[in-house]
PDB file of C-alpha atoms in Angstrom:
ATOM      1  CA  UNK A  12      71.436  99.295 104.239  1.00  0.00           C
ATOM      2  CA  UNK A  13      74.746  97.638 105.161  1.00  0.00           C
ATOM      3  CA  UNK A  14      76.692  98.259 108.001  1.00  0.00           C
ATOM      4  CA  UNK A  15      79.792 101.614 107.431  1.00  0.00           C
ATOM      5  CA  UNK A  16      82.414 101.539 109.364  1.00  0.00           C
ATOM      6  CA  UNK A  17      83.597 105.186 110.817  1.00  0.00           C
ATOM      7  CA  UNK A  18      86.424 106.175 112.777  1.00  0.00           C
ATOM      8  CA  UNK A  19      85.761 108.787 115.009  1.00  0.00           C
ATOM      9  CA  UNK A  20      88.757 110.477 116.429  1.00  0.00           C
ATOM     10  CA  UNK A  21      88.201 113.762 118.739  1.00  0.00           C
ATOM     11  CA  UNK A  22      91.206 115.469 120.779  1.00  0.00           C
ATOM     12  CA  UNK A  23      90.250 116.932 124.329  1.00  0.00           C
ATOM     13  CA  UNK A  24      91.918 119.520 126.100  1.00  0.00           C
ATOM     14  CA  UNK A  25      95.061 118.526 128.101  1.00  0.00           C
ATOM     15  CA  UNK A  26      93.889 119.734 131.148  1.00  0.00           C
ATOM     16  CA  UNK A  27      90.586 118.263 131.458  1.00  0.00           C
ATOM     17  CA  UNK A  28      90.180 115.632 133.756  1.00  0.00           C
ATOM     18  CA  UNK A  29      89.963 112.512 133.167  1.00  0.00           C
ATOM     19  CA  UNK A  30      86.248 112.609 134.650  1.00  0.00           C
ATOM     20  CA  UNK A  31      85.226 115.143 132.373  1.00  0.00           C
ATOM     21  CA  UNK A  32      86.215 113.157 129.197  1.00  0.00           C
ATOM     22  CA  UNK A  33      84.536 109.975 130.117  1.00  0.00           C
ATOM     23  CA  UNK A  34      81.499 111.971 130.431  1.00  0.00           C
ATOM     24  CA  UNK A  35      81.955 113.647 126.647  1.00  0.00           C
ATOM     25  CA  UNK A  36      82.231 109.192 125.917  1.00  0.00           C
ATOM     26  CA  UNK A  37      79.351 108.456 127.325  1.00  0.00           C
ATOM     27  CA  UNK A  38      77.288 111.190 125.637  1.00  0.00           C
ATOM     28  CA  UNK A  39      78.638 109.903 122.551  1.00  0.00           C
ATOM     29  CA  UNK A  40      78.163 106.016 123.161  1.00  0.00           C
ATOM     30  CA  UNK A  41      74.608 106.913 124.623  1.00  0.00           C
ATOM     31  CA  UNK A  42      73.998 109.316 121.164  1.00  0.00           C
ATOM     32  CA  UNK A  43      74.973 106.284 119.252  1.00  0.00           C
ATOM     33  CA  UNK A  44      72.784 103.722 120.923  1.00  0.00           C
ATOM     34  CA  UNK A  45      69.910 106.338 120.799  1.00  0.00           C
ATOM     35  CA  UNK A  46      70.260 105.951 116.776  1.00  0.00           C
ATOM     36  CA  UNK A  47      70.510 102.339 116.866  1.00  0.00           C
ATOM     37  CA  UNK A  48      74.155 102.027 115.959  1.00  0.00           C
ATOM     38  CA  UNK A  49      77.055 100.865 117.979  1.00  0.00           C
ATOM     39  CA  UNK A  50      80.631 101.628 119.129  1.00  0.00           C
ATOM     40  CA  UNK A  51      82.899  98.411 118.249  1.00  0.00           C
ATOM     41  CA  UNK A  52      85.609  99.983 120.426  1.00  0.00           C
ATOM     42  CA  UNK A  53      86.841 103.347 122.685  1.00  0.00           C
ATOM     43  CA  UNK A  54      90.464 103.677 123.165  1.00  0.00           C
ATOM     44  CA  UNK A  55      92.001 106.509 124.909  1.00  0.00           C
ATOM     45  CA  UNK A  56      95.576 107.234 123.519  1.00  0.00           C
ATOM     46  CA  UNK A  57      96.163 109.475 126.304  1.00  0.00           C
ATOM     47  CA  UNK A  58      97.642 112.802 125.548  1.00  0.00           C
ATOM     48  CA  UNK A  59      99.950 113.708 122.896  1.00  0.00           C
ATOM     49  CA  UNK A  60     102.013 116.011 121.363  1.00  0.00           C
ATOM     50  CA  UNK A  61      99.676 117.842 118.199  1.00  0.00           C
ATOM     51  CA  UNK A  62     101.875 118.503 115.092  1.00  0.00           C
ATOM     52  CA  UNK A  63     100.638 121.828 115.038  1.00  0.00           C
ATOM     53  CA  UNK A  64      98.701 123.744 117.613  1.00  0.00           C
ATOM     54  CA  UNK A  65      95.097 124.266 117.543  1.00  0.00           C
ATOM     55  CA  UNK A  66      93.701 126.386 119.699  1.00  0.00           C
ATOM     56  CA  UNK A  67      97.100 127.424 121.559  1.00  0.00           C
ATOM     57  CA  UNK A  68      97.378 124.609 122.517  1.00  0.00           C
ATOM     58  CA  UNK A  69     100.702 122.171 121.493  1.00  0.00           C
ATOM     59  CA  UNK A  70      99.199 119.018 123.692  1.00  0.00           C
ATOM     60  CA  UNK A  71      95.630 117.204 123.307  1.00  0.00           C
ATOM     61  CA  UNK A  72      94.156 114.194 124.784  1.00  0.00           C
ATOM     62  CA  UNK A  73      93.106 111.866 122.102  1.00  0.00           C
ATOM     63  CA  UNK A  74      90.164 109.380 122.186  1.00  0.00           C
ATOM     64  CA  UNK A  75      89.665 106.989 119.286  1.00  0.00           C
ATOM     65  CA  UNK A  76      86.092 105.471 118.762  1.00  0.00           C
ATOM     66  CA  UNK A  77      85.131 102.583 116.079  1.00  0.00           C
ATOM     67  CA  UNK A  78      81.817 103.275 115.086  1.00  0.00           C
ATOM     68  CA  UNK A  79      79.347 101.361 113.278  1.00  0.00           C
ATOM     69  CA  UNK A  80      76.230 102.592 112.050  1.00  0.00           C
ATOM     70  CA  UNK A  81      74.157 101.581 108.992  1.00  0.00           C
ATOM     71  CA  UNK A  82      72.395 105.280 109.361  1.00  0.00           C
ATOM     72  CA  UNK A  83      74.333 108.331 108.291  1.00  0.00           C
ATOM     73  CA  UNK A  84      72.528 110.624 110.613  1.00  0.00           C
ATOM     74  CA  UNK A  85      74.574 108.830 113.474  1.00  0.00           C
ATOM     75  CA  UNK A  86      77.795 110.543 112.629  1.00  0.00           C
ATOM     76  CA  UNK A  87      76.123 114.267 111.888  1.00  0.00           C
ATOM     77  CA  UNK A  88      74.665 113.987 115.789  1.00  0.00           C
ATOM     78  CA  UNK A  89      77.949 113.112 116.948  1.00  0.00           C
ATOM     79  CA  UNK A  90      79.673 115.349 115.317  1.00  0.00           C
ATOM     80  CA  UNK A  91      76.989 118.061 116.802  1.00  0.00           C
ATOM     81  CA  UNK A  92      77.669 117.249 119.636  1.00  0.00           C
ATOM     82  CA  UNK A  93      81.680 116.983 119.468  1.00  0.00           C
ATOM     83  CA  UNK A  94      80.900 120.536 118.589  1.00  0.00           C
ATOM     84  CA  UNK A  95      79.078 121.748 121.433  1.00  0.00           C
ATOM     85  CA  UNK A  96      81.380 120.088 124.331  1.00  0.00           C
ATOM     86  CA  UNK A  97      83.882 122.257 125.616  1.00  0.00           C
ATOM     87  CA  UNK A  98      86.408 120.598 125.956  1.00  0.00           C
ATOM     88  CA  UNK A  99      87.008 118.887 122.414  1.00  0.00           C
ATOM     89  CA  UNK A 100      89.314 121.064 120.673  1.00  0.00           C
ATOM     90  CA  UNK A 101      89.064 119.212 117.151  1.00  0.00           C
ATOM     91  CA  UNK A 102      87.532 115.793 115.898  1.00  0.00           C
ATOM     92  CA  UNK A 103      87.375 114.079 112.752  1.00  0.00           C
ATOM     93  CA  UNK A 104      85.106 111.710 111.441  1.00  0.00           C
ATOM     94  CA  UNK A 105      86.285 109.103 108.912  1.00  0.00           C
ATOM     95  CA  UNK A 106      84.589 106.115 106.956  1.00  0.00           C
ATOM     96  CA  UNK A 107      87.106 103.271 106.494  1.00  0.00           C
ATOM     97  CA  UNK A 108      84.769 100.505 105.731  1.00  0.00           C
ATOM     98  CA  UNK A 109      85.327 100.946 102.127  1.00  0.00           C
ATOM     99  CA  UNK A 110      89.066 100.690 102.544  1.00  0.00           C
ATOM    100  CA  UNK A 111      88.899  97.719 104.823  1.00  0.00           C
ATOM    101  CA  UNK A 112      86.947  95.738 102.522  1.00  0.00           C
ATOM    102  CA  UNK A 113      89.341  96.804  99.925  1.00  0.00           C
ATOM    103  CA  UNK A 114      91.918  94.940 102.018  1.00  0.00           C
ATOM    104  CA  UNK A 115      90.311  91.598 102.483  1.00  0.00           C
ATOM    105  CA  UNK A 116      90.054  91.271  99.179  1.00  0.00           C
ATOM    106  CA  UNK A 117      93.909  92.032  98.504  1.00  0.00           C
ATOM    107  CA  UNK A 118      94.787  89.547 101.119  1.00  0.00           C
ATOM    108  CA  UNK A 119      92.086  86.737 100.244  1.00  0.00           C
ATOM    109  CA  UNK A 120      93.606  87.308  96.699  1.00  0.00           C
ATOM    110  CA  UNK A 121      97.514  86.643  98.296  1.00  0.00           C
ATOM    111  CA  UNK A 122      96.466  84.215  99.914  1.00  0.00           C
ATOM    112  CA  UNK A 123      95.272  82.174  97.273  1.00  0.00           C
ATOM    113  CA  UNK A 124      97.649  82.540  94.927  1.00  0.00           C
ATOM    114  CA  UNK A 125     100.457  81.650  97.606  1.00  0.00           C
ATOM    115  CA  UNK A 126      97.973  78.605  98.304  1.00  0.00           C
ATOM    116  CA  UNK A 127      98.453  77.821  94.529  1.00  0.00           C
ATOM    117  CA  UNK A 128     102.396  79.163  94.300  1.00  0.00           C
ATOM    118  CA  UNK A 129     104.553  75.995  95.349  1.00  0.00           C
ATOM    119  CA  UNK A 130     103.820  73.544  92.732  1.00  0.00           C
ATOM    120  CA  UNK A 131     104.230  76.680  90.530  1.00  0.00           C
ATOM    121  CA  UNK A 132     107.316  78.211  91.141  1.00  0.00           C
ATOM    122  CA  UNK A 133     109.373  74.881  92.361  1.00  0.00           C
ATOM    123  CA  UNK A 134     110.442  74.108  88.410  1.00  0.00           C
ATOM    124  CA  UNK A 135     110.809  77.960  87.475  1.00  0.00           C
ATOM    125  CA  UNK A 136     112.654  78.931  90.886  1.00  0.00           C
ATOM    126  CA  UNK A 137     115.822  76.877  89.246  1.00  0.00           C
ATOM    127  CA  UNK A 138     116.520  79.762  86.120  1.00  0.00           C
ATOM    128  CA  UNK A 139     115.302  81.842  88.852  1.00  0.00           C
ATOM    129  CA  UNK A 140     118.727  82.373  90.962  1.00  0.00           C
ATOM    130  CA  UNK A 141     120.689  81.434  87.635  1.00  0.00           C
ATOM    131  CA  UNK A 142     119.578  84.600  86.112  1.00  0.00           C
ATOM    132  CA  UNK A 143     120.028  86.594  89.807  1.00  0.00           C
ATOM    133  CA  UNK A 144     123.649  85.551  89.467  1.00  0.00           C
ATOM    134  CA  UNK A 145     124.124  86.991  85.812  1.00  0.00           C
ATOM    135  CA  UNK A 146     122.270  90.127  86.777  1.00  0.00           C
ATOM    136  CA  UNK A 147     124.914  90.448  89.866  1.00  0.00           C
ATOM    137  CA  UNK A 148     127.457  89.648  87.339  1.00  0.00           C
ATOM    138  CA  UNK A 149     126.854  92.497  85.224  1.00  0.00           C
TER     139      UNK A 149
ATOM    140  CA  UNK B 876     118.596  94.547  95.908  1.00  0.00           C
ATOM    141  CA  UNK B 877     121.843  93.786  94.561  1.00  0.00           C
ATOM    142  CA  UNK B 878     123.822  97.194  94.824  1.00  0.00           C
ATOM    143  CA  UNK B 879     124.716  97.702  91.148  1.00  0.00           C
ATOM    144  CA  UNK B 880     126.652 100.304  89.733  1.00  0.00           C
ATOM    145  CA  UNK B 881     124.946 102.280  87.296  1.00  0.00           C
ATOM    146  CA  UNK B 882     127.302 104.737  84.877  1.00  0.00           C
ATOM    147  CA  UNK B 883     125.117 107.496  83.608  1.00  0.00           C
ATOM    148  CA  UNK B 884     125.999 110.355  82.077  1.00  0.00           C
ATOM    149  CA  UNK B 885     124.253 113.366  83.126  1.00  0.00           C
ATOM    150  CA  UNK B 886     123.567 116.191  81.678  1.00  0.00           C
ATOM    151  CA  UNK B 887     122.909 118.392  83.951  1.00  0.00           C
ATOM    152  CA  UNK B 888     125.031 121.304  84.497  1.00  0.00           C
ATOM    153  CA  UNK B 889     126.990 121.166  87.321  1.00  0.00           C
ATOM    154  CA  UNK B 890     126.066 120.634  91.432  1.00  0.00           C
ATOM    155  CA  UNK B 891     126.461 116.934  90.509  1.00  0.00           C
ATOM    156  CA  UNK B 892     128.412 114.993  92.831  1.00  0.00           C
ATOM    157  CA  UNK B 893     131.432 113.653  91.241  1.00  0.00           C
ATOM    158  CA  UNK B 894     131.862 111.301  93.768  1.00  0.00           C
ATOM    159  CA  UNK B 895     129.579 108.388  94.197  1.00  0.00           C
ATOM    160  CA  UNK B 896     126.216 109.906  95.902  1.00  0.00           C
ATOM    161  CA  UNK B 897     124.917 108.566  99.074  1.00  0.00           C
ATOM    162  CA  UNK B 898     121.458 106.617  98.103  1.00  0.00           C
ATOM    163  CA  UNK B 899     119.892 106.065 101.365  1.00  0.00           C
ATOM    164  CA  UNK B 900     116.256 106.231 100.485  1.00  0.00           C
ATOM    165  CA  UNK B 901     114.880 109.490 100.975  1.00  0.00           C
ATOM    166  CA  UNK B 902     117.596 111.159 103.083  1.00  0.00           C
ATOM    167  CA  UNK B 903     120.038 111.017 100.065  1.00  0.00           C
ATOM    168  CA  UNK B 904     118.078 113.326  98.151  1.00  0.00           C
ATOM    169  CA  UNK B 905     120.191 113.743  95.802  1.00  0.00           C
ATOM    170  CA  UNK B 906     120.759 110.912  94.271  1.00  0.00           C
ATOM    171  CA  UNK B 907     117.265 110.190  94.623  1.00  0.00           C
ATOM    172  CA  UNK B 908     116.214 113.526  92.553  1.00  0.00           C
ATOM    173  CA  UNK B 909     118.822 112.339  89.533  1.00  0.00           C
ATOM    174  CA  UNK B 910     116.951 109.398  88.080  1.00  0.00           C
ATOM    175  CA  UNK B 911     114.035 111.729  86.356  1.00  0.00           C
ATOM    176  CA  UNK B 912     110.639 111.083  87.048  1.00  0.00           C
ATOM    177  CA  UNK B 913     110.077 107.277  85.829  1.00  0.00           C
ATOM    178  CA  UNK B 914     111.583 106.456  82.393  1.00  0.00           C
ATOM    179  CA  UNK B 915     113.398 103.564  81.527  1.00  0.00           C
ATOM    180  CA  UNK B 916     117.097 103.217  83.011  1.00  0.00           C
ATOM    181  CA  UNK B 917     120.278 102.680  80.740  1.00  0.00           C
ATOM    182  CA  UNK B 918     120.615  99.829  83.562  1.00  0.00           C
ATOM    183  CA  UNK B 919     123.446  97.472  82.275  1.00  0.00           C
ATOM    184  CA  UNK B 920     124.714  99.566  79.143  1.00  0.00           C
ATOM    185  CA  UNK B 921     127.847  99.750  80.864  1.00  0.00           C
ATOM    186  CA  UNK B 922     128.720  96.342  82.508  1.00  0.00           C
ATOM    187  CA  UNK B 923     131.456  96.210  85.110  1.00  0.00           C
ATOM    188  CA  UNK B 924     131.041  96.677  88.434  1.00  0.00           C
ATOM    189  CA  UNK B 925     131.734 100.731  89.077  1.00  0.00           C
ATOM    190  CA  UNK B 926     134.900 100.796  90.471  1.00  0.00           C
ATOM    191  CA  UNK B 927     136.538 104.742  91.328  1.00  0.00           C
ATOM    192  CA  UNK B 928     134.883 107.265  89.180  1.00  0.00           C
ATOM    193  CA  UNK B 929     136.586 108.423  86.284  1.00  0.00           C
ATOM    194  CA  UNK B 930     137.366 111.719  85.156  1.00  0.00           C
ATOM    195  CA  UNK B 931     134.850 113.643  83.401  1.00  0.00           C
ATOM    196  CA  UNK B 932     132.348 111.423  83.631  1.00  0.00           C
ATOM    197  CA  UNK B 933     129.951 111.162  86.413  1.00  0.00           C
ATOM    198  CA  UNK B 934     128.960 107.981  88.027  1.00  0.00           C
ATOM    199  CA  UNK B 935     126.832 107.064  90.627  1.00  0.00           C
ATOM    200  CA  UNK B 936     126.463 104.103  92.512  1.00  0.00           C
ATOM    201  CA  UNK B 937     122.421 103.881  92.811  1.00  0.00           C
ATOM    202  CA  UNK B 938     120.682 101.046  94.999  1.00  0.00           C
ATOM    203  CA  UNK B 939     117.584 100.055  92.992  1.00  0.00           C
ATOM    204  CA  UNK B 940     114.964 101.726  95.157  1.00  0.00           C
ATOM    205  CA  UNK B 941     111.614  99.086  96.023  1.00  0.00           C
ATOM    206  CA  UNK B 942     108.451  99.709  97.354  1.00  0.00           C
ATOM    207  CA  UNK B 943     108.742  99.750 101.331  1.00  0.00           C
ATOM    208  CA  UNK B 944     105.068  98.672 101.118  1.00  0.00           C
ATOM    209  CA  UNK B 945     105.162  96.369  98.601  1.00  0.00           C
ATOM    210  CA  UNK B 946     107.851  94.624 100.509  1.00  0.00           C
ATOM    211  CA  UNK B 947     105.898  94.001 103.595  1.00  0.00           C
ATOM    212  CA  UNK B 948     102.665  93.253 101.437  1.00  0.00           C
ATOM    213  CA  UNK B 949     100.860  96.267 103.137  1.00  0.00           C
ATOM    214  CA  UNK B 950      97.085  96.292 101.795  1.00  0.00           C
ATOM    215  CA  UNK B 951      96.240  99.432 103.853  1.00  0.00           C
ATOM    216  CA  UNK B 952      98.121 101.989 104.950  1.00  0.00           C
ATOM    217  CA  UNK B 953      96.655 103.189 108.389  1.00  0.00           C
ATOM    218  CA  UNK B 954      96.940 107.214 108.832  1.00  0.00           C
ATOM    219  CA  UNK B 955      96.969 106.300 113.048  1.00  0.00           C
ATOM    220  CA  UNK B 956     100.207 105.610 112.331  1.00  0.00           C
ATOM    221  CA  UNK B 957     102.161 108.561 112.426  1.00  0.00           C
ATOM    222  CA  UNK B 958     105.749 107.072 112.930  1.00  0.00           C
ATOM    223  CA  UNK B 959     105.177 105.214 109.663  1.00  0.00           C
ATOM    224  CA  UNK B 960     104.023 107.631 107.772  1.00  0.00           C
ATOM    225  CA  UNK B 961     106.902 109.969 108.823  1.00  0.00           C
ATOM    226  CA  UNK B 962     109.367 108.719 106.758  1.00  0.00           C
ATOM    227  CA  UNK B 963     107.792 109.402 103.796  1.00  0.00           C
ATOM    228  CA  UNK B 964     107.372 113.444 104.371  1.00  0.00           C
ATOM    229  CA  UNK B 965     110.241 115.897 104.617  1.00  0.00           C
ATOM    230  CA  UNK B 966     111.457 117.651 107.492  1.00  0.00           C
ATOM    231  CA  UNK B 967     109.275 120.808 106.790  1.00  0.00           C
ATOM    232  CA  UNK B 968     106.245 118.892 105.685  1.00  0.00           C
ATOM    233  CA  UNK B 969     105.820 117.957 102.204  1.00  0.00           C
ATOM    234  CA  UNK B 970     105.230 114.634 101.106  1.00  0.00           C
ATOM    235  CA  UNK B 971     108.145 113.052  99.575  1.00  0.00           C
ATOM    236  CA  UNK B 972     107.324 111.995  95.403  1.00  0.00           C
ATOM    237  CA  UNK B 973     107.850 108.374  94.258  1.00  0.00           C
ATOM    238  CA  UNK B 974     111.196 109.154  92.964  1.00  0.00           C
ATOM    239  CA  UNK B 975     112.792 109.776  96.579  1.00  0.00           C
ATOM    240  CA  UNK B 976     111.321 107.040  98.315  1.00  0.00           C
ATOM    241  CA  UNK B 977     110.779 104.431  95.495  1.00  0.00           C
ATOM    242  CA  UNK B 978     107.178 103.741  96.538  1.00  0.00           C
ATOM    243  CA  UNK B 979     104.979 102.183  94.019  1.00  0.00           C
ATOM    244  CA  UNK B 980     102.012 103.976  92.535  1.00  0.00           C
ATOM    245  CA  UNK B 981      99.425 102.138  93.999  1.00  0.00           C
ATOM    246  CA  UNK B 982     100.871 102.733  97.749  1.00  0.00           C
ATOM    247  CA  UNK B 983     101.727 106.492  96.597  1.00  0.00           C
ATOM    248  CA  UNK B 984      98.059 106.969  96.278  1.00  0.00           C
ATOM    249  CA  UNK B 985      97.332 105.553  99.198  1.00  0.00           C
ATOM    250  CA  UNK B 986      99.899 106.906 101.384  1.00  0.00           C
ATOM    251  CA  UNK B 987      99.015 110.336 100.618  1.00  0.00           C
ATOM    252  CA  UNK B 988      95.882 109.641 101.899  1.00  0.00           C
ATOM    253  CA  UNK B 989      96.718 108.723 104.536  1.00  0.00           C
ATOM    254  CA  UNK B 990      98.989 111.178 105.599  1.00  0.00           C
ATOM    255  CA  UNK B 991      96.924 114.049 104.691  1.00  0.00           C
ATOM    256  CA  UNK B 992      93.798 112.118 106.971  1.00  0.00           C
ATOM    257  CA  UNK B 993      96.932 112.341 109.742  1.00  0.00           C
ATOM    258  CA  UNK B 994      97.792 115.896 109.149  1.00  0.00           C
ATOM    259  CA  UNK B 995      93.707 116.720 109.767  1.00  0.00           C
ATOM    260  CA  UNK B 996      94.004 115.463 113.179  1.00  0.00           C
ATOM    261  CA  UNK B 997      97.361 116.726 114.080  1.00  0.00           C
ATOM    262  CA  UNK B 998      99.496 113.683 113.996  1.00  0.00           C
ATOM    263  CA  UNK B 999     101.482 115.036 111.265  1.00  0.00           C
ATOM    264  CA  UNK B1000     102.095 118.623 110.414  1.00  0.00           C
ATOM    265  CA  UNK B1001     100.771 120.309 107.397  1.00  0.00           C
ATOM    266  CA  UNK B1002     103.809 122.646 107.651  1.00  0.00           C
ATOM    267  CA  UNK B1003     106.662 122.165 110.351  1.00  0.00           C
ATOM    268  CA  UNK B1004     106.920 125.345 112.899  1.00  0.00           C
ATOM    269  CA  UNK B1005     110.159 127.056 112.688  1.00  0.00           C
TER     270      UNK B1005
END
């Protein structure tokens, strides 16, 4: 099966320190390497204002993971354990790979008709302000 | 975007501006909410460029709205970005419709995606706190 492409986004308590949620990472990135997957990337945004609050709480430190895995199972363990550790207060697991492909494809498809645009447009761009004009006139 | 004057007669009763309305994007709700859901305009069935509004008749002076996406040639609309996605929900919550904000279908569809992915994680509210 080919590769999916998940983003895994889990919010810690504020007051955790920073120790604490480097361990919760490295259960996850060791979970994931278990299972024969991978994480591309780990970035810690640090914490931030929630929109709302979940579980009284109106701050969370956020960690953002890019996780690839050809084996769904990968993203139910992690999730089971997002679960279990204390101090993740919500997480949410996302597959993007879909969309991402989705936008290659849009921009290959730009690109090659702005590859095959100049020769194109050079005799119709003259009418092309000449009618802007007329529009504007009206 | 050539700011053209568009005279429409409206019949709608009353709470119409007489005046010409505001039409910044979203914010200008108003003049925003006027235009109907889709249908074609009576764009240039009046020529002449607006000038004070008359009596009795209600004009507007309406900046042809265009895809904010479409403009930048956006191909995916990332929910991790909260501050872009902002502008396209009002104050309490609610996603803004097409007809405020001018956004194309296609991005539509895929901005409300992502905003309600954003709203799941807390970067956006699913209803602002009083």
């Amino acid at each position: 099966m080919e590769e999916r492409q998940y983003d895994l986004i889990f919010i810690c308590r504020p007051d955790t320190p920073e120790a604490d949620i480097d361990k919760v990472i490295a259960t996850l990135e060791h979970t994931v390497t278990e299972k024969g997957a991978r994480i591309e990337k780990t970035d810690k945004w640090g914490r931030k204002r929630m929109a709302y609050r979940v579980s009284r709480l109106r701050e969370g430190f956020y960690v953002y993971m890019d996780v690839r895995s050809s084996n769904g199972e990968v993203v139910k363990e992690l999730e089971r354990r997002l679960k279990v550790a204390d101090a993740v207060i919500k997480y949410m697991t996302i597959r993007v790979d879909e969309e991402l492909k989705r936008q290659e494809k849009l921009k290959k498809h730009r690109e090659r008709r702005a590859a095959r645009r100049p020769r194109k447009t050079v005799p119709a761009a003259a009418p092309a302000p000449g009618s802007e004009q007329t529009a504007a006139a009206i | 975007m050539a700011d053209e004057h568009v005279p429409q007669q409206q019949q709608q009763p009353g709470g119409a501006p007489s005046s010409p309305a505001p039409s910044g994007g979203h914010s200008g709700g108003y003049s925003g909410h006027s235009s109907g859901p889709g249908g074609p305009r009576p764009q240039g069935a009046r020529p002449g460029p607006g000038g004070p509004p008359k009596r009795g008749k209600r004009n507007f002076v309406r900046k042809k709205k265009v895809c904010r996406f479409c403009v930048d040639k956006v191909d995916y609309i990332d929910y991790k970005k909260a501050e872009v996605l902002t502008s396209f929900i009002q104050e309490r919550g609610k996603i803004l419709p097409r007809r405020m904000t001018g956004t194309c279908a296609r991005h539509q569809r895929w901005l409300t995606v992502a905003i309600k992915r954003a709203q799941n994680i807390a970067l956006l509210p699913f209803a602002a706190e009083l």
